[in-house]
PDB file of C-alpha atoms and ligand atoms in Angstrom:
ATOM      1  CA  MET D   1     111.036  96.129  71.424  1.00 92.00           C
ATOM      2  CA  THR D   2     108.190  96.956  73.800  1.00 96.00           C
ATOM      3  CA  ALA D   3     107.522  94.778  76.836  1.00 98.00           C
ATOM      4  CA  LEU D   4     103.768  95.208  76.488  1.00 98.00           C
ATOM      5  CA  ARG D   5     101.821  96.944  73.750  1.00 98.00           C
ATOM      6  CA  VAL D   6      98.091  97.448  73.553  1.00 98.00           C
ATOM      7  CA  GLU D   7      96.590  98.831  70.365  1.00 98.00           C
ATOM      8  CA  ALA D   8      93.070 100.303  70.249  1.00 98.00           C
ATOM      9  CA  LEU D   9      91.685  97.677  72.577  1.00 98.00           C
ATOM     10  CA  GLU D  10      87.986  97.069  72.924  1.00 98.00           C
ATOM     11  CA  ALA D  11      86.854  94.690  75.655  1.00 98.00           C
ATOM     12  CA  GLY D  12      83.895  94.080  77.933  1.00 98.00           C
ATOM     13  CA  TYR D  13      81.773  91.583  79.752  1.00 97.00           C
ATOM     14  CA  GLU D  14      78.846  91.410  77.333  1.00 96.00           C
ATOM     15  CA  PRO D  15      78.806  91.363  73.542  1.00 93.00           C
ATOM     16  CA  GLY D  16      78.122  94.793  72.084  1.00 93.00           C
ATOM     17  CA  LEU D  17      78.777  96.595  75.384  1.00 96.00           C
ATOM     18  CA  PRO D  18      82.477  97.456  75.399  1.00 97.00           C
ATOM     19  CA  ILE D  19      83.855  98.857  78.659  1.00 98.00           C
ATOM     20  CA  VAL D  20      87.364  99.403  77.300  1.00 98.00           C
ATOM     21  CA  ARG D  21      86.905 101.504  74.193  1.00 98.00           C
ATOM     22  CA  GLY D  22      89.992 102.078  72.107  1.00 97.00           C
ATOM     23  CA  ALA D  23      92.649 102.055  74.833  1.00 97.00           C
ATOM     24  CA  SER D  24      96.293 101.996  73.762  1.00 97.00           C
ATOM     25  CA  LEU D  25      99.356 101.525  75.887  1.00 96.00           C
ATOM     26  CA  SER D  26     103.027 100.980  75.267  1.00 97.00           C
ATOM     27  CA  VAL D  27     105.340  99.819  78.047  1.00 98.00           C
ATOM     28  CA  GLN D  28     109.106  99.667  77.625  1.00 98.00           C
ATOM     29  CA  PRO D  29     111.179  96.868  79.178  1.00 98.00           C
ATOM     30  CA  ASN D  30     111.868  97.473  82.863  1.00 98.00           C
ATOM     31  CA  GLU D  31     109.534 100.452  83.098  1.00 98.00           C
ATOM     32  CA  ILE D  32     106.948 100.997  85.822  1.00 98.00           C
ATOM     33  CA  VAL D  33     103.805 102.376  84.197  1.00 98.00           C
ATOM     34  CA  ALA D  34     100.816 103.488  86.259  1.00 97.00           C
ATOM     35  CA  VAL D  35      97.284 103.217  84.880  1.00 97.00           C
ATOM     36  CA  LEU D  36      95.168 105.871  86.585  1.00 94.00           C
ATOM     37  CA  GLY D  37      91.624 107.083  86.112  1.00 91.00           C
ATOM     38  CA  PRO D  38      88.352 107.731  87.880  1.00 89.00           C
ATOM     39  CA  ASN D  39      86.155 105.010  89.386  1.00 91.00           C
ATOM     40  CA  GLY D  40      84.546 102.875  86.736  1.00 94.00           C
ATOM     41  CA  ALA D  41      86.856 104.142  83.971  1.00 95.00           C
ATOM     42  CA  GLY D  42      87.674 100.556  83.005  1.00 97.00           C
ATOM     43  CA  LYS D  43      91.152 100.187  84.529  1.00 97.00           C
ATOM     44  CA  SER D  44      90.512  96.747  85.999  1.00 98.00           C
ATOM     45  CA  THR D  45      88.712  95.639  82.859  1.00 98.00           C
ATOM     46  CA  LEU D  46      91.693  96.747  80.758  1.00 98.00           C
ATOM     47  CA  ILE D  47      94.264  94.729  82.671  1.00 98.00           C
ATOM     48  CA  LYS D  48      91.932  91.758  83.016  1.00 98.00           C
ATOM     49  CA  ALA D  49      91.441  91.800  79.237  1.00 98.00           C
ATOM     50  CA  ILE D  50      95.218  91.878  78.716  1.00 98.00           C
ATOM     51  CA  ALA D  51      95.529  88.992  81.204  1.00 97.00           C
ATOM     52  CA  GLY D  52      93.021  86.886  79.275  1.00 97.00           C
ATOM     53  CA  LEU D  53      90.191  87.208  81.799  1.00 97.00           C
ATOM     54  CA  VAL D  54      87.767  89.474  79.899  1.00 97.00           C
ATOM     55  CA  PRO D  55      86.774  88.955  76.243  1.00 97.00           C
ATOM     56  CA  ILE D  56      88.414  91.267  73.690  1.00 98.00           C
ATOM     57  CA  SER D  57      86.222  92.383  70.780  1.00 97.00           C
ATOM     58  CA  ASP D  58      88.737  94.522  68.883  1.00 98.00           C
ATOM     59  CA  GLY D  59      92.324  95.725  68.948  1.00 98.00           C
ATOM     60  CA  ARG D  60      95.540  93.858  69.667  1.00 98.00           C
ATOM     61  CA  VAL D  61      97.870  93.019  72.542  1.00 98.00           C
ATOM     62  CA  PHE D  62     101.570  92.187  72.208  1.00 98.00           C
ATOM     63  CA  LEU D  63     103.918  90.776  74.830  1.00 98.00           C
ATOM     64  CA  HIS D  64     107.509  91.391  73.760  1.00 97.00           C
ATOM     65  CA  ASP D  65     106.268  91.983  70.229  1.00 94.00           C
ATOM     66  CA  ARG D  66     104.465  88.636  70.078  1.00 97.00           C
ATOM     67  CA  GLU D  67     100.739  88.904  69.658  1.00 97.00           C
ATOM     68  CA  ILE D  68      98.806  87.502  72.630  1.00 97.00           C
ATOM     69  CA  THR D  69      95.366  89.006  71.938  1.00 98.00           C
ATOM     70  CA  GLY D  70      92.655  86.918  73.584  1.00 94.00           C
ATOM     71  CA  ARG D  71      95.059  84.242  74.784  1.00 96.00           C
ATOM     72  CA  ALA D  72      93.803  82.363  77.859  1.00 95.00           C
ATOM     73  CA  ALA D  73      95.055  83.430  81.281  1.00 95.00           C
ATOM     74  CA  HIS D  74      96.711  80.101  82.119  1.00 92.00           C
ATOM     75  CA  ARG D  75      98.734  80.221  78.911  1.00 94.00           C
ATOM     76  CA  LEU D  76      99.831  83.777  79.541  1.00 96.00           C
ATOM     77  CA  ALA D  77     101.099  82.803  82.981  1.00 93.00           C
ATOM     78  CA  HIS D  78     103.444  80.369  81.225  1.00 93.00           C
ATOM     79  CA  GLU D  79     104.464  82.955  78.674  1.00 94.00           C
ATOM     80  CA  GLY D  80     105.825  85.628  80.979  1.00 95.00           C
ATOM     81  CA  LEU D  81     102.788  87.648  82.027  1.00 98.00           C
ATOM     82  CA  GLY D  82     102.042  87.879  85.754  1.00 97.00           C
ATOM     83  CA  PHE D  83      98.808  89.296  87.151  1.00 97.00           C
ATOM     84  CA  VAL D  84      97.868  90.216  90.722  1.00 97.00           C
ATOM     85  CA  PRO D  85      94.099  90.740  90.923  1.00 96.00           C
ATOM     86  CA  GLN D  86      92.740  93.245  93.416  1.00 95.00           C
ATOM     87  CA  THR D  87      90.907  90.667  95.521  1.00 93.00           C
ATOM     88  CA  GLU D  88      91.075  86.927  96.104  1.00 92.00           C
ATOM     89  CA  ASN D  89      94.711  86.965  95.113  1.00 94.00           C
ATOM     90  CA  VAL D  90      95.857  84.374  97.686  1.00 96.00           C
ATOM     91  CA  PHE D  91      94.341  81.167  99.075  1.00 97.00           C
ATOM     92  CA  VAL D  92      93.405  82.221 102.610  1.00 97.00           C
ATOM     93  CA  ASN D  93      93.128  78.646 103.910  1.00 97.00           C
ATOM     94  CA  LEU D  94      96.642  77.726 102.824  1.00 98.00           C
ATOM     95  CA  SER D  95      99.945  78.689 104.415  1.00 98.00           C
ATOM     96  CA  ILE D  96     102.331  81.079 102.706  1.00 98.00           C
ATOM     97  CA  GLU D  97     104.490  78.138 101.680  1.00 98.00           C
ATOM     98  CA  ASP D  98     101.545  76.167 100.300  1.00 98.00           C
ATOM     99  CA  ASN D  99     100.361  79.182  98.306  1.00 98.00           C
ATOM    100  CA  LEU D 100     103.777  79.453  96.663  1.00 98.00           C
ATOM    101  CA  ASP D 101     104.124  75.694  96.299  1.00 97.00           C
ATOM    102  CA  LEU D 102     100.788  75.409  94.564  1.00 97.00           C
ATOM    103  CA  ALA D 103     101.670  78.168  92.117  1.00 96.00           C
ATOM    104  CA  ALA D 104     104.957  76.383  91.378  1.00 97.00           C
ATOM    105  CA  SER D 105     103.144  73.075  90.779  1.00 95.00           C
ATOM    106  CA  ILE D 106     100.625  74.665  88.437  1.00 94.00           C
ATOM    107  CA  LEU D 107     103.353  76.426  86.473  1.00 94.00           C
ATOM    108  CA  LYS D 108     105.686  73.410  86.660  1.00 94.00           C
ATOM    109  CA  VAL D 109     108.662  75.446  87.825  1.00 94.00           C
ATOM    110  CA  PRO D 110     111.438  73.961  89.993  1.00 93.00           C
ATOM    111  CA  LYS D 111     109.938  74.524  93.431  1.00 94.00           C
ATOM    112  CA  LYS D 112     112.871  74.532  95.787  1.00 95.00           C
ATOM    113  CA  GLN D 113     115.001  76.926  93.828  1.00 95.00           C
ATOM    114  CA  ARG D 114     112.220  79.373  93.020  1.00 96.00           C
ATOM    115  CA  LEU D 115     110.917  79.476  96.586  1.00 97.00           C
ATOM    116  CA  ARG D 116     114.442  80.087  97.860  1.00 97.00           C
ATOM    117  CA  GLU D 117     114.779  83.042  95.480  1.00 96.00           C
ATOM    118  CA  LEU D 118     111.376  84.436  96.446  1.00 97.00           C
ATOM    119  CA  TYR D 119     112.054  84.062 100.159  1.00 97.00           C
ATOM    120  CA  ALA D 120     115.287  86.002  99.644  1.00 97.00           C
ATOM    121  CA  LEU D 121     113.266  88.790  98.038  1.00 96.00           C
ATOM    122  CA  PHE D 122     110.516  88.594 100.680  1.00 97.00           C
ATOM    123  CA  PRO D 123     112.244  87.786 104.002  1.00 96.00           C
ATOM    124  CA  ASP D 124     109.068  88.530 105.991  1.00 95.00           C
ATOM    125  CA  LEU D 125     107.250  85.802 104.080  1.00 97.00           C
ATOM    126  CA  ALA D 126     110.115  83.390 104.736  1.00 97.00           C
ATOM    127  CA  ARG D 127     109.852  84.010 108.467  1.00 97.00           C
ATOM    128  CA  GLN D 128     106.105  83.353 108.452  1.00 97.00           C
ATOM    129  CA  ARG D 129     106.073  80.592 105.849  1.00 97.00           C
ATOM    130  CA  ARG D 130     103.898  78.247 107.923  1.00 97.00           C
ATOM    131  CA  HIS D 131     101.296  80.924 108.720  1.00 97.00           C
ATOM    132  CA  LEU D 132      97.913  80.836 107.063  1.00 97.00           C
ATOM    133  CA  ALA D 133      97.569  83.478 104.350  1.00 97.00           C
ATOM    134  CA  GLY D 134      94.206  84.452 105.822  1.00 96.00           C
ATOM    135  CA  ARG D 135      95.889  85.437 109.086  1.00 95.00           C
ATOM    136  CA  LEU D 136      98.396  87.806 107.525  1.00 95.00           C
ATOM    137  CA  SER D 137      98.180  91.590 107.805  1.00 93.00           C
ATOM    138  CA  GLY D 138      96.989  93.439 104.696  1.00 93.00           C
ATOM    139  CA  GLY D 139     100.524  94.418 103.734  1.00 94.00           C
ATOM    140  CA  GLN D 140     101.947  90.913 104.163  1.00 95.00           C
ATOM    141  CA  ARG D 141      99.064  89.426 102.265  1.00 96.00           C
ATOM    142  CA  GLN D 142      99.682  91.790  99.374  1.00 96.00           C
ATOM    143  CA  MET D 143     103.367  90.793  99.451  1.00 96.00           C
ATOM    144  CA  LEU D 144     102.306  87.153  99.217  1.00 97.00           C
ATOM    145  CA  ALA D 145     100.041  87.943  96.275  1.00 97.00           C
ATOM    146  CA  VAL D 146     102.994  89.595  94.529  1.00 97.00           C
ATOM    147  CA  ALA D 147     105.304  86.681  95.385  1.00 98.00           C
ATOM    148  CA  ARG D 148     102.745  84.195  94.021  1.00 97.00           C
ATOM    149  CA  ALA D 149     102.522  86.104  90.761  1.00 97.00           C
ATOM    150  CA  LEU D 150     106.333  86.043  90.535  1.00 97.00           C
ATOM    151  CA  VAL D 151     106.630  82.260  90.901  1.00 97.00           C
ATOM    152  CA  GLY D 152     106.552  81.784  87.120  1.00 96.00           C
ATOM    153  CA  GLU D 153     109.266  84.430  86.617  1.00 96.00           C
ATOM    154  CA  PRO D 154     107.085  86.799  84.593  1.00 97.00           C
ATOM    155  CA  LYS D 155     108.790  89.419  82.496  1.00 97.00           C
ATOM    156  CA  VAL D 156     105.777  91.701  82.845  1.00 98.00           C
ATOM    157  CA  LEU D 157     103.816  91.963  86.089  1.00 98.00           C
ATOM    158  CA  MET D 158     100.416  93.690  86.194  1.00 98.00           C
ATOM    159  CA  LEU D 159      98.846  94.622  89.526  1.00 98.00           C
ATOM    160  CA  ASP D 160      95.338  95.859  90.269  1.00 98.00           C
ATOM    161  CA  GLU D 161      95.374  98.372  93.137  1.00 97.00           C
ATOM    162  CA  PRO D 162      97.991  96.793  95.370  1.00 96.00           C
ATOM    163  CA  SER D 163      97.588  99.725  97.792  1.00 95.00           C
ATOM    164  CA  ALA D 164      93.853  99.166  98.372  1.00 93.00           C
ATOM    165  CA  GLY D 165      93.017  99.017 102.066  1.00 91.00           C
ATOM    166  CA  LEU D 166      96.584  99.623 103.239  1.00 94.00           C
ATOM    167  CA  SER D 167      97.769 102.360 105.587  1.00 92.00           C
ATOM    168  CA  PRO D 168     100.064 104.980 104.009  1.00 93.00           C
ATOM    169  CA  LYS D 169     103.038 103.394 105.757  1.00 92.00           C
ATOM    170  CA  LEU D 170     102.245  99.947 104.338  1.00 94.00           C
ATOM    171  CA  VAL D 171     101.644 101.414 100.883  1.00 95.00           C
ATOM    172  CA  GLY D 172     105.179 102.776 101.087  1.00 94.00           C
ATOM    173  CA  ILE D 173     106.565  99.372 102.060  1.00 94.00           C
ATOM    174  CA  VAL D 174     104.679  97.488  99.336  1.00 95.00           C
ATOM    175  CA  PHE D 175     105.631 100.026  96.665  1.00 96.00           C
ATOM    176  CA  GLU D 176     109.266  99.958  97.769  1.00 96.00           C
ATOM    177  CA  LYS D 177     109.129  96.181  97.255  1.00 96.00           C
ATOM    178  CA  LEU D 178     107.706  96.692  93.772  1.00 97.00           C
ATOM    179  CA  ARG D 179     110.665  98.917  93.014  1.00 97.00           C
ATOM    180  CA  GLU D 180     112.916  96.076  94.156  1.00 97.00           C
ATOM    181  CA  VAL D 181     111.010  93.635  91.941  1.00 97.00           C
ATOM    182  CA  ARG D 182     111.574  95.971  89.001  1.00 97.00           C
ATOM    183  CA  GLY D 183     115.257  95.894  89.935  1.00 97.00           C
ATOM    184  CA  THR D 184     115.250  92.165  89.204  1.00 96.00           C
ATOM    185  CA  GLY D 185     114.338  92.907  85.587  1.00 97.00           C
ATOM    186  CA  VAL D 186     110.549  92.808  85.771  1.00 98.00           C
ATOM    187  CA  THR D 187     108.415  95.342  83.890  1.00 98.00           C
ATOM    188  CA  ILE D 188     105.495  96.598  85.969  1.00 98.00           C
ATOM    189  CA  VAL D 189     102.031  97.859  85.066  1.00 98.00           C
ATOM    190  CA  LEU D 190     100.277  99.260  88.083  1.00 98.00           C
ATOM    191  CA  VAL D 191      96.583 100.125  88.199  1.00 97.00           C
ATOM    192  CA  GLU D 192      96.053 102.558  91.063  1.00 95.00           C
ATOM    193  CA  GLN D 193      93.554 104.848  92.764  1.00 91.00           C
ATOM    194  CA  ASN D 194      96.350 106.122  94.951  1.00 91.00           C
ATOM    195  CA  VAL D 195      97.574 108.627  92.393  1.00 90.00           C
ATOM    196  CA  LYS D 196     100.236 110.234  94.536  1.00 89.00           C
ATOM    197  CA  ALA D 197     101.896 106.978  95.570  1.00 92.00           C
ATOM    198  CA  ALA D 198     101.648 105.560  92.049  1.00 94.00           C
ATOM    199  CA  LEU D 199     103.203 108.626  90.414  1.00 93.00           C
ATOM    200  CA  ALA D 200     105.993 108.562  92.993  1.00 93.00           C
ATOM    201  CA  ILE D 201     107.140 105.119  91.848  1.00 96.00           C
ATOM    202  CA  ALA D 202     106.114 105.104  88.176  1.00 97.00           C
ATOM    203  CA  ASP D 203     108.251 106.243  85.271  1.00 97.00           C
ATOM    204  CA  ARG D 204     105.211 107.033  83.170  1.00 96.00           C
ATOM    205  CA  ALA D 205     101.466 107.044  83.603  1.00 95.00           C
ATOM    206  CA  VAL D 206      98.378 106.796  81.453  1.00 95.00           C
ATOM    207  CA  VAL D 207      94.982 108.085  82.470  1.00 93.00           C
ATOM    208  CA  LEU D 208      92.004 106.048  81.391  1.00 94.00           C
ATOM    209  CA  VAL D 209      88.695 107.876  81.043  1.00 92.00           C
ATOM    210  CA  GLU D 210      85.541 106.127  79.895  1.00 94.00           C
ATOM    211  CA  GLY D 211      87.493 103.180  78.595  1.00 95.00           C
ATOM    212  CA  ASN D 212      89.947 105.210  76.593  1.00 95.00           C
ATOM    213  CA  THR D 213      93.528 106.325  77.280  1.00 93.00           C
ATOM    214  CA  ARG D 214      93.343 110.108  77.351  1.00 88.00           C
ATOM    215  CA  ILE D 215      96.610 111.275  78.867  1.00 82.00           C
ATOM    216  CA  VAL D 216     100.031 109.681  78.659  1.00 87.00           C
ATOM    217  CA  GLY D 217     103.109 111.225  80.157  1.00 87.00           C
ATOM    218  CA  ALA D 218     106.143 111.074  82.384  1.00 88.00           C
ATOM    219  CA  ALA D 219     105.055 110.509  85.978  1.00 88.00           C
ATOM    220  CA  ARG D 220     107.075 113.568  87.037  1.00 85.00           C
ATOM    221  CA  ASP D 221     105.148 115.847  84.689  1.00 85.00           C
ATOM    222  CA  LEU D 222     101.772 114.367  85.559  1.00 85.00           C
ATOM    223  CA  SER D 223     102.275 114.908  89.297  1.00 82.00           C
ATOM    224  CA  ASP D 224     102.052 118.667  88.632  1.00 81.00           C
ATOM    225  CA  ASP D 225      99.398 118.486  85.934  1.00 80.00           C
ATOM    226  CA  PRO D 226      96.207 120.424  86.791  1.00 81.00           C
ATOM    227  CA  GLN D 227      94.225 118.156  84.436  1.00 77.00           C
ATOM    228  CA  ILE D 228      95.096 115.171  86.591  1.00 75.00           C
ATOM    229  CA  ALA D 229      93.963 116.984  89.717  1.00 70.00           C
ATOM    230  CA  ALA D 230      90.798 118.058  87.929  1.00 72.00           C
ATOM    231  CA  LEU D 231      90.014 114.498  86.934  1.00 71.00           C
ATOM    232  CA  TYR D 232      90.415 113.198  90.426  1.00 65.00           C
ATOM    233  CA  LEU D 233      88.704 116.071  92.151  1.00 47.00           C
ATOM    234  CA  GLY D 234      85.804 115.735  89.728  1.00 47.00           C
ATOM    235  CA  GLN D 235      85.840 119.406  88.693  1.00 41.00           C
ATOM    236  CA  HIS D 236      86.247 118.611  85.062  1.00 43.00           C
ATOM    237  CA  ARG D 237      83.895 116.391  83.122  1.00 45.00           C
ATOM    238  CA  GLY D 238      84.574 115.070  79.671  1.00 43.00           C
ATOM    239  CA  GLY D 239      86.643 118.039  78.581  1.00 39.00           C
ATOM    240  CA  ILE D 240      89.971 116.336  78.146  1.00 40.00           C
TER     241      ILE D 240
HETATM  242  N1  ATP V   1      82.128  91.515  86.063  1.00 52.48           N
HETATM  243  C1  ATP V   1      81.505  92.558  85.488  1.00 52.48           C
HETATM  244  N2  ATP V   1      80.397  92.374  84.736  1.00 52.48           N
HETATM  245  C2  ATP V   1      79.769  93.418  84.134  1.00 52.48           C
HETATM  246  N3  ATP V   1      80.205  94.699  84.215  1.00 52.48           N
HETATM  247  C3  ATP V   1      81.289  94.943  84.950  1.00 52.48           C
HETATM  248  C4  ATP V   1      82.010  93.882  85.618  1.00 52.48           C
HETATM  249  N4  ATP V   1      83.054  94.419  86.271  1.00 52.48           N
HETATM  250  C5  ATP V   1      83.002  95.748  86.010  1.00 52.48           C
HETATM  251  N5  ATP V   1      81.955  96.059  85.231  1.00 52.48           N
HETATM  252  C6  ATP V   1      81.598  97.403  84.747  1.00 52.48           C
HETATM  253  O1  ATP V   1      82.665  97.903  83.954  1.00 52.48           O
HETATM  254  C7  ATP V   1      82.850  99.299  84.175  1.00 52.48           C
HETATM  255  C8  ATP V   1      84.296  99.566  84.467  1.00 52.48           C
HETATM  256  O2  ATP V   1      84.666  98.848  85.643  1.00 52.48           O
HETATM  257  P1  ATP V   1      86.166  98.616  86.086  1.00 52.48           P
HETATM  258  O3  ATP V   1      86.089  97.768  87.294  1.00 52.48           O
HETATM  259  O4  ATP V   1      86.978  98.158  84.951  1.00 52.48           O
HETATM  260  O5  ATP V   1      86.604 100.114  86.434  1.00 52.48           O
HETATM  261  P2  ATP V   1      87.842 100.628  87.283  1.00 52.48           P
HETATM  262  O6  ATP V   1      88.428 101.752  86.508  1.00 52.48           O
HETATM  263  O7  ATP V   1      88.727  99.508  87.625  1.00 52.48           O
HETATM  264  O8  ATP V   1      87.112 101.211  88.569  1.00 52.48           O
HETATM  265  P3  ATP V   1      87.612 101.282  90.094  1.00 52.48           P
HETATM  266  O9  ATP V   1      88.510 102.479  90.162  1.00 52.48           O
HETATM  267  O10 ATP V   1      86.367 101.493  90.855  1.00 52.48           O
HETATM  268  O11 ATP V   1      88.310 100.001  90.413  1.00 52.48           O
HETATM  269  C9  ATP V   1      81.908  99.682  85.295  1.00 52.48           C
HETATM  270  O12 ATP V   1      80.782 100.316  84.714  1.00 52.48           O
HETATM  271  C10 ATP V   1      81.486  98.371  85.911  1.00 52.48           C
HETATM  272  O13 ATP V   1      80.169  98.428  86.373  1.00 52.48           O
HETATM  273 MG1   MG V   2      89.277  98.632  89.384  1.00 52.48          MG
END
């Protein structure tokens, strides 16, 4: 069984103009898989399409071997798929507690118990539970976004650039937390620009170029791969 499988996906914002063009991806249960690639490669579009937020024109998506292609985002949240968008991933005018509470109400999960579990996993959020989300530091806010996405106990959690705008130290703290989340049995798909940090925590990585998955490999091997460096340093165009 795969936790998440994407087969030859085509997706985009306007009919006839696919941004994701034939991408495939296979994620095993409890893996951390990084989705890398240059700016504009379609990484965000790919995970938004999987999450039901961008129209799919071809290909298929499976969550635990059940087809979910084109299923609406709110349904997927009930069916075990969590998604942390890159921006606007918390309600800045609500407290930490109210952000989590609201997510629990929407997903109809037992509030008290779930919040207790999440506060155990995120003790810093527990301490600041009455603070407005908009007043939190970048790292804490990202933690809250992750906690919110975990309210519905997703089996697969997808995150779009959780390291964006964070200092290297905070990236380390957030990624360490993601490792802990994986330890609770959650499979993680991580879209990242921060290649080094992503490869340090991922088991495997795929590189998306022009909407297509070009390189797939063990994170360990890719960290030393000159093709990866070439892609990110822009010395190599279209040759892979
Ligand atoms: N809402 C949108 N409507 C129309 N086109 C969009 C939209 N969002 C992104 N695009 C286009 O889709 C292409 C891929 O964008 P996407 O955001 O998926 O790339 P990315 O790999 O996530 O890039 P980055 O590393 O900069 O986050 C780009 O050409 C972009 O202009
Ligand atoms: Mg993006």
